[in-house]
Short mmCIF file of C-alpha atoms in Angstrom, two decimals:
data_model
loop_
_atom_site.label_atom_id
_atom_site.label_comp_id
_atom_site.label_asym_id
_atom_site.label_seq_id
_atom_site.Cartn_x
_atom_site.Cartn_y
_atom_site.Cartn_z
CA UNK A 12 0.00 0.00 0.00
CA UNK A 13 3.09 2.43 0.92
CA UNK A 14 4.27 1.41 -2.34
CA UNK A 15 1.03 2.89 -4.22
CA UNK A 16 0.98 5.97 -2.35
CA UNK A 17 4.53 6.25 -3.50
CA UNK A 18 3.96 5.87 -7.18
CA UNK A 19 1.00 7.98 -7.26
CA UNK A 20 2.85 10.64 -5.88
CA UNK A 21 5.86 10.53 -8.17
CA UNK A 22 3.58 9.94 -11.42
CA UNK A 23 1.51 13.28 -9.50
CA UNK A 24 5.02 15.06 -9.68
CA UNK A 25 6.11 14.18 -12.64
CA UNK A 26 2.66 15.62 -14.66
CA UNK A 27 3.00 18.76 -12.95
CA UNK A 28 6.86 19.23 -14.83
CA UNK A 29 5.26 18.14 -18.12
CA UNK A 30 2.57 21.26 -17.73
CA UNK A 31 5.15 23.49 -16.18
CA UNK A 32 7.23 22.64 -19.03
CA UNK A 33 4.62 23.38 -21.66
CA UNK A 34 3.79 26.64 -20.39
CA UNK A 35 4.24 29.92 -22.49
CA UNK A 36 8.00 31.24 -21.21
CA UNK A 37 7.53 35.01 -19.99
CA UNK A 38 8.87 37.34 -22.79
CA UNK A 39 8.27 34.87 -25.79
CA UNK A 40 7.63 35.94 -29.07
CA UNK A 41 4.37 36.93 -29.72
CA UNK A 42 5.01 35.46 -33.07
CA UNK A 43 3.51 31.82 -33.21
CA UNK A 44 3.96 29.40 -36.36
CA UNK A 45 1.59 29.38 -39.01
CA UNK A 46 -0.72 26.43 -37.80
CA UNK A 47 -4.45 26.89 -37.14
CA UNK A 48 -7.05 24.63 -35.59
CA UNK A 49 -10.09 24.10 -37.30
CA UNK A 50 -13.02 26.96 -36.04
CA UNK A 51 -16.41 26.59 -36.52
CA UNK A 52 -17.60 28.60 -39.22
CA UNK A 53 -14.45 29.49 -40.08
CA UNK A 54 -12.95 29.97 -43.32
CA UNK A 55 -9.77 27.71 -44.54
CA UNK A 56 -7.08 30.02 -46.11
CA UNK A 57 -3.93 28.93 -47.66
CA UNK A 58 -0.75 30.96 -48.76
CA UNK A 59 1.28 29.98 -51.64
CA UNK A 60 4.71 31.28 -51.20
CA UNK A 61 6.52 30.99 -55.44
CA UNK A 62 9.68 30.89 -56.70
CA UNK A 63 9.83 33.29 -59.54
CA UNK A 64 13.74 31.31 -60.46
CA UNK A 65 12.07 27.91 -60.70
CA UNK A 66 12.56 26.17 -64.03
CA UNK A 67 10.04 23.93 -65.68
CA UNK A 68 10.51 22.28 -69.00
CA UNK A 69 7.83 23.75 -70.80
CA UNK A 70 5.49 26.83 -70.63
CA UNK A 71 2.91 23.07 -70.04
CA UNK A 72 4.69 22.11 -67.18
CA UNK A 73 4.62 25.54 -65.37
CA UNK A 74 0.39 25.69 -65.75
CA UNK A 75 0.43 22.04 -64.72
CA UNK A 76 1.97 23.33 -61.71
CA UNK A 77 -0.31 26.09 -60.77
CA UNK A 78 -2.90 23.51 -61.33
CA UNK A 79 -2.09 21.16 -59.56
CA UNK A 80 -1.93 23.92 -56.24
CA UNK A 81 -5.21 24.75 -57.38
CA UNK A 82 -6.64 21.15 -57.19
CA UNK A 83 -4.83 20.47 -54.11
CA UNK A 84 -6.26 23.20 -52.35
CA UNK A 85 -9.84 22.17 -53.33
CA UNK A 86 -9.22 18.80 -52.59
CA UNK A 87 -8.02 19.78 -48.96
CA UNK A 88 -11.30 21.92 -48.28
CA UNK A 89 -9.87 25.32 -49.07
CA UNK A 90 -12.12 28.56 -49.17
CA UNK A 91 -9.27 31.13 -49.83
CA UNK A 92 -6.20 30.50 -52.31
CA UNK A 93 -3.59 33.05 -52.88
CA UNK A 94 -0.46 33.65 -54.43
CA UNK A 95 1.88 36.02 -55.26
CA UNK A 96 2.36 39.26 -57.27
CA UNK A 97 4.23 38.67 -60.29
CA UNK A 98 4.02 35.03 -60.04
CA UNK A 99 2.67 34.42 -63.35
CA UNK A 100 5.87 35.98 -64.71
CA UNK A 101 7.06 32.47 -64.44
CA UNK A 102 5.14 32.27 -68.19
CA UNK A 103 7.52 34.70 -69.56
CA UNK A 104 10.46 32.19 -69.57
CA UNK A 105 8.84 30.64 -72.20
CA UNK A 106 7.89 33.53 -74.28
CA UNK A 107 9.18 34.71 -77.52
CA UNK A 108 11.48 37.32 -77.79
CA UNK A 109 9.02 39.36 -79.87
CA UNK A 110 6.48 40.87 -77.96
CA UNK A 111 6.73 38.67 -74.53
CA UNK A 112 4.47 40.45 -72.12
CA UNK A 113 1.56 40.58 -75.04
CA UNK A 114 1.97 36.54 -75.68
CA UNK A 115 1.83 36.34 -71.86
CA UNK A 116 -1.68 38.29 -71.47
CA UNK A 117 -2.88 35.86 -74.31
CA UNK A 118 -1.94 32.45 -72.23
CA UNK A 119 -3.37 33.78 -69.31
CA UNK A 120 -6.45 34.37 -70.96
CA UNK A 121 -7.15 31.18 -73.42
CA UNK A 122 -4.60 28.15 -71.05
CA UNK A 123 -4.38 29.33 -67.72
CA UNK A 124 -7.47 30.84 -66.04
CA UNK A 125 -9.63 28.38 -67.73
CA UNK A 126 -7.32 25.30 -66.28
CA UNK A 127 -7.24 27.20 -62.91
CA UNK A 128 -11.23 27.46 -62.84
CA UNK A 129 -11.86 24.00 -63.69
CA UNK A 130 -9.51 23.26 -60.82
CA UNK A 131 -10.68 25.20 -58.38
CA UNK A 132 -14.63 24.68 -58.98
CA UNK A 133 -17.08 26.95 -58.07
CA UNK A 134 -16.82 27.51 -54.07
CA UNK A 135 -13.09 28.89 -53.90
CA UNK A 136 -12.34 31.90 -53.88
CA UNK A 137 -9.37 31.91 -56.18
CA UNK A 138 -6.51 35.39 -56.46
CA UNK A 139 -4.24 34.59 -58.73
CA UNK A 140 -1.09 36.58 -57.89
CA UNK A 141 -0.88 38.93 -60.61
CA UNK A 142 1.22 39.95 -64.25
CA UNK A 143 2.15 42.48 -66.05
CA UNK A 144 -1.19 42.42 -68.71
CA UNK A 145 -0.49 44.30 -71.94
CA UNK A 146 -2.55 44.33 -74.68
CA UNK A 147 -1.97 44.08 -78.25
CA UNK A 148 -0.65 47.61 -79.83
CA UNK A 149 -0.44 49.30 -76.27
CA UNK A 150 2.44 50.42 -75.47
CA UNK A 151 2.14 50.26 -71.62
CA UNK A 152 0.94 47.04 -68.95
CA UNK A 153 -1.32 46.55 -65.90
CA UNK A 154 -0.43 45.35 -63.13
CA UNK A 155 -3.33 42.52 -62.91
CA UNK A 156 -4.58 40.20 -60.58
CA UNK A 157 -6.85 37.62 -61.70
CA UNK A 158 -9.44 36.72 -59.13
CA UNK A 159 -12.00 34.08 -59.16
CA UNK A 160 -14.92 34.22 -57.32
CA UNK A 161 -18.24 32.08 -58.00
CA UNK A 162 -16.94 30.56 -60.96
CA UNK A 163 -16.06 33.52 -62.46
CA UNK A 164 -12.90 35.21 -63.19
CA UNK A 165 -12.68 39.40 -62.33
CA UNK A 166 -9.36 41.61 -62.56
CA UNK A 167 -7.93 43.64 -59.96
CA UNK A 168 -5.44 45.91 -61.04
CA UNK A 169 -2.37 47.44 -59.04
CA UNK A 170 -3.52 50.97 -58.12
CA UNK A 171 -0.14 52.54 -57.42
CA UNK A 172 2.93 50.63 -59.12
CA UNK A 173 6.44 51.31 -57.43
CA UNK A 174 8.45 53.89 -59.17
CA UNK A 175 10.95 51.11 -60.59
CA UNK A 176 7.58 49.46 -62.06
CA UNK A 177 7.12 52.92 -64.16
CA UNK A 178 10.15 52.90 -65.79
CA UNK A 179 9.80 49.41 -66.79
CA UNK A 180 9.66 48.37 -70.41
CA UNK A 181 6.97 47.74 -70.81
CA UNK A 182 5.70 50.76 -68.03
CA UNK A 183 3.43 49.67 -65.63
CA UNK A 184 0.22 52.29 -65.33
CA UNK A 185 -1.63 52.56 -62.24
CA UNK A 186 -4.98 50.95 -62.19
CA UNK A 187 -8.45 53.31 -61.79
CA UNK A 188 -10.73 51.17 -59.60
CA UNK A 189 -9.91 49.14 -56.46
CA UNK A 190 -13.10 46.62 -56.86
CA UNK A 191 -15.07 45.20 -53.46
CA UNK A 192 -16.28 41.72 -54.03
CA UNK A 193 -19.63 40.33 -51.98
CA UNK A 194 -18.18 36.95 -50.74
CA UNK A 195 -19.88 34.55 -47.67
CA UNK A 196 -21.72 37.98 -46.54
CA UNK A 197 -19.36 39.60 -45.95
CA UNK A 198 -16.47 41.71 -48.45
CA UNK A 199 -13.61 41.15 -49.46
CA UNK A 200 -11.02 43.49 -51.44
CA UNK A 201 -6.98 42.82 -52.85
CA UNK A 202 -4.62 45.07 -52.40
CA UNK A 203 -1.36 44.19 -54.72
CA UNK A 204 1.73 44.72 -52.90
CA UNK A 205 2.74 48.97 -52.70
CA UNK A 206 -1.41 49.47 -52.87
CA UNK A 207 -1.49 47.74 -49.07
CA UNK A 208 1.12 50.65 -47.87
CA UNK A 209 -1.05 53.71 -49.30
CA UNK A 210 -3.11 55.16 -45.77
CA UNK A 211 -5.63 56.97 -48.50
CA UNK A 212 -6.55 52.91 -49.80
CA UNK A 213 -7.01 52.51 -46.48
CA UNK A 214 -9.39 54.79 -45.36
CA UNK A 215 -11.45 54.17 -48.63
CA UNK A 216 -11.90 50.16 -47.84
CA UNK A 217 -12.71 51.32 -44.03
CA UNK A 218 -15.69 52.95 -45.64
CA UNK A 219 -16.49 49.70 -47.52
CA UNK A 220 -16.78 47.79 -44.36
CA UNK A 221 -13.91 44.92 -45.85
CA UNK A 222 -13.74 42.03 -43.84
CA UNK A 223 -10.90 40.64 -45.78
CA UNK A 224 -7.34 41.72 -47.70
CA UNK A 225 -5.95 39.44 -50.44
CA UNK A 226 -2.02 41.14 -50.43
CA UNK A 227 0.40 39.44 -53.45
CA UNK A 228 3.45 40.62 -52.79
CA UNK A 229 6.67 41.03 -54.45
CA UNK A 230 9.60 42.70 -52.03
CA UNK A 231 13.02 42.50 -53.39
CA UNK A 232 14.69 43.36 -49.81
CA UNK A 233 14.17 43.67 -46.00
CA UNK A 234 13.21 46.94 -46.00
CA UNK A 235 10.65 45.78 -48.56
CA UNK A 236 9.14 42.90 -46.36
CA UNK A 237 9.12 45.06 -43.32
CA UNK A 238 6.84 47.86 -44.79
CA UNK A 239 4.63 45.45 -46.04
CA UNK A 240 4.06 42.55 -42.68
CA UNK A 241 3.99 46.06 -40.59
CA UNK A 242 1.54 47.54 -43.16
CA UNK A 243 -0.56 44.45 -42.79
CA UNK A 244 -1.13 44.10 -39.08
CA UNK A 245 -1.40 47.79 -39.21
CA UNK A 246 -4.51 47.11 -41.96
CA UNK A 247 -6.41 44.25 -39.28
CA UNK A 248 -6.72 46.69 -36.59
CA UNK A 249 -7.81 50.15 -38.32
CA UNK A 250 -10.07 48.16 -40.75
CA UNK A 251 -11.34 45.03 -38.48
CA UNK A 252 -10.51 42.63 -41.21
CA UNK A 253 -8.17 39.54 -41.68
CA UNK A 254 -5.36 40.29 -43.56
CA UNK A 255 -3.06 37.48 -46.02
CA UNK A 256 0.43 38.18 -47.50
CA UNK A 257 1.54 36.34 -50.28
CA UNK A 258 5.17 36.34 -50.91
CA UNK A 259 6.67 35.98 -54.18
CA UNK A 260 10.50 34.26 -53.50
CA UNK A 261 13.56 33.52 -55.61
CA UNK A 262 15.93 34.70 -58.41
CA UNK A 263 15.81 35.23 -62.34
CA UNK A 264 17.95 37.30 -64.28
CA UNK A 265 19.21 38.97 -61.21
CA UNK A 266 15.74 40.06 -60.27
CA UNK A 267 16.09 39.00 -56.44
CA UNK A 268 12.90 38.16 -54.24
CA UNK A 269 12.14 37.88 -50.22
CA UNK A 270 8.85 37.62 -47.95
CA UNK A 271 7.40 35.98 -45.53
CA UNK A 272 3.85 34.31 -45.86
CA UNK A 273 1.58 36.20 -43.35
CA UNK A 274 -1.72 36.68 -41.73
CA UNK A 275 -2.73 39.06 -39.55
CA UNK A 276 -6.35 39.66 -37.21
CA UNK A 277 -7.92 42.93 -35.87
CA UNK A 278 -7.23 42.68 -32.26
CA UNK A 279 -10.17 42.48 -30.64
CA UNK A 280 -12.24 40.22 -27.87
CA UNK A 281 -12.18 37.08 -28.39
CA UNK A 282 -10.04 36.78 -31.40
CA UNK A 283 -6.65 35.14 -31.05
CA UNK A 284 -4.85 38.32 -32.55
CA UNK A 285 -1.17 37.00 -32.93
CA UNK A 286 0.44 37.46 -36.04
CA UNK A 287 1.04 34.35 -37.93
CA UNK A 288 3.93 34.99 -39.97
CA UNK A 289 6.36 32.19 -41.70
CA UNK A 290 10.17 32.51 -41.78
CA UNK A 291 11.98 34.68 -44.13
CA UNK A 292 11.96 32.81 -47.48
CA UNK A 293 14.32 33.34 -50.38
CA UNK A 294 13.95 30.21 -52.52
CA UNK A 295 10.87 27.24 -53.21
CA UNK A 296 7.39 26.90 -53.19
CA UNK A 297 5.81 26.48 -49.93
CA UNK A 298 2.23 26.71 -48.26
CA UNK A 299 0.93 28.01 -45.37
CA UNK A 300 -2.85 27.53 -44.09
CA UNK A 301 -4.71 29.64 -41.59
CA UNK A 302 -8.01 29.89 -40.32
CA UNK A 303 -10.35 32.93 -40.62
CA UNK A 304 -12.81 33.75 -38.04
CA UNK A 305 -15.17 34.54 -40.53
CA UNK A 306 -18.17 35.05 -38.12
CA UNK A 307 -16.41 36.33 -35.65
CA UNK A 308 -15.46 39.27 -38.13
CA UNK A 309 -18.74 39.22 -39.90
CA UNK A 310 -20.36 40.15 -35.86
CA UNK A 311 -17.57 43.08 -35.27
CA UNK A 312 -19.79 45.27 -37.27
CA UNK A 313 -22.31 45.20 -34.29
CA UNK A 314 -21.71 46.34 -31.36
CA UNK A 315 -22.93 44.61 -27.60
CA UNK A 316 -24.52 46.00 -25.06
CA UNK A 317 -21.06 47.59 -23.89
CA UNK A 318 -20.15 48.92 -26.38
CA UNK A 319 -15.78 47.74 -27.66
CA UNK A 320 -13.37 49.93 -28.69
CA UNK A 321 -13.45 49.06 -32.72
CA UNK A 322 -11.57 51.55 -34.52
CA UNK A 323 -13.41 50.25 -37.83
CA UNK A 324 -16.72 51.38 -37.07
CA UNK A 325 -15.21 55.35 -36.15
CA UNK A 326 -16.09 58.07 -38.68
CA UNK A 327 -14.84 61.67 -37.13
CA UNK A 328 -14.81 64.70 -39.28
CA UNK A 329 -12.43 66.69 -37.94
CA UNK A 330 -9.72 69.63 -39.86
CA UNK A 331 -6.04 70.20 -39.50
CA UNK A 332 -5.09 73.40 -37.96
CA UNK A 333 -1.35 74.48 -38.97
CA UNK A 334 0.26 76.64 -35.85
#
């Protein structure tokens, strides 16, 4: 019987180590990995992190690729896909000298958003990184991003290219309209890359009422990535939305890439608000899946009986007084 007694009390001893153990340290990170359990009514997001210097065989082998993501992600009960800006450049290794960003526009169009929708079927909401889209005879390029939502495929367009994108050949224009697309009841806008840092794109989607940012990215440096994962948790608080960074990775023709997958939350009750951001990536193809707290975000828009401090739902005139 002393014996029992004994044991128990060791075994006792020995569970309380394994919780003390487990415990968060004081002063960790606030950073944890990009891994999500499943929420109830909850939307499944994943990030697809490219490598722009990846070679494929064929211009066949490169869709086959983007395709097969695209299944993938349907098969695995996806809701949001993303990937990066400039991804679809990829198409341009195959491309005749004559003319490249024109022949790329026309594979988009006729091979690769039709394989991507019949991938993807008709509940994911699909945004396609983005290209440089140039039309036949024009002498300058958009900035697109292909997104597919019910089945159908709508553009996006860069609103404010970088000032190296300008001088580009062929010159990127800024787009004209930032569209707002109705999705599960609630709305949902992307913002490609520089567009996520502008304060005046901002304060236009607070007025929208967004509940979610699609961000493709392309950063070429740290100084690059920091702007834009700082931008993006700065975006889920002031708008009350979830935000997703998709980096574009890797080198071609000394065109160098860096980024982290990210996803960010407004902080507010009941909401686990950390920041969910991947390690620095320079090279591969990698996912990253998160869970949205759809309903969660879709109720911030009401308030409770006490009322929360929601930033979001603030709308104060006030003037600027020089002194």
């Amino acid at each position: 019987m002393r014996y029992t007694f004994l044991f128990a009390a060791v075994a006792l001893v020995a569970v309380a180590m394994v919780v003390t153990c487990r415990r968060q340290p004081v002063g960790a990170p606030d950073t944890v990995p990009a891994v999500d359990a499943p929420l109830a009514g909850g939307l499944k997001a994943r990030v697809v992190s490219w490598d722009i210097g990846l070679g494929f065989a064929s211009e066949v082998d490169w869709i086959a690729r983007v395709v097969r993501e695209t299944r993938e992600a349907s098969a695995d009960g996806v809701d949001v896909l993303v990937f990066p800006e400039l991804f679809v450049s990829g198409l341009l290794a195959h491309a005749p000298d004559e003319c490249p960003h024109e022949w790329c526009t026309r594979r988009v169009n006729e091979v690769l958003l039709p394989a991507v929708q019949a991938a993807a079927g008709t509940e994911m909401l699909v945004c396609l990184g983005s290209y440089a889209h140039q039309d036949v005879n024009v002498t300058h390029a958009l900035n697109r991003s292909p997104v597919l939502l019910n089945g159908t495929w709508h553009f996006a367009d860069k609103i404010h290219p970088t000032q190296g994108e300008r001088i580009e050949d062929p010159p990127i224009r800024p787009g004209e309209v930032l569209p707002v697309f109705e999705f599960r009841g609630g709305r949902v806008a992307v913002v490609v890359c520089f567009t996520l840092e502008m304060p005046d794109v901002s304060a236009a989607l607070k007025k929208e009422g967004v509940q979610l940012l699609l961000a493709p990215t392309a950063t070429a440096d740290e100084d690059g990535v920091a702007r834009i994962l700082r931008t993006a948790s700065g975006r889920a608080v002031e708008l009350g939305a979830a935000v997703l960074v998709a980096p574009l990775v890797g080198e071609r023709d000394g065109w160098k890439n860096v980024g982290s997958a990210a996803f960010y939350l407004p902080a507010q009750a009941g909401i686990d608000h950390r920041p969910r951001e991947s390690p620095r990536r320079t090279a591969g193809i990698a996912r990253d899946d998160f869970n949205i707290p759809w309903q969660q975000l879709l109720g911030l828009r009401k308030q409770g009986v006490k009322p929360e401090t929601r930033p979001f739902l603030v709308e104060q005139p006030f003037r600027i007084e020089r002194r």
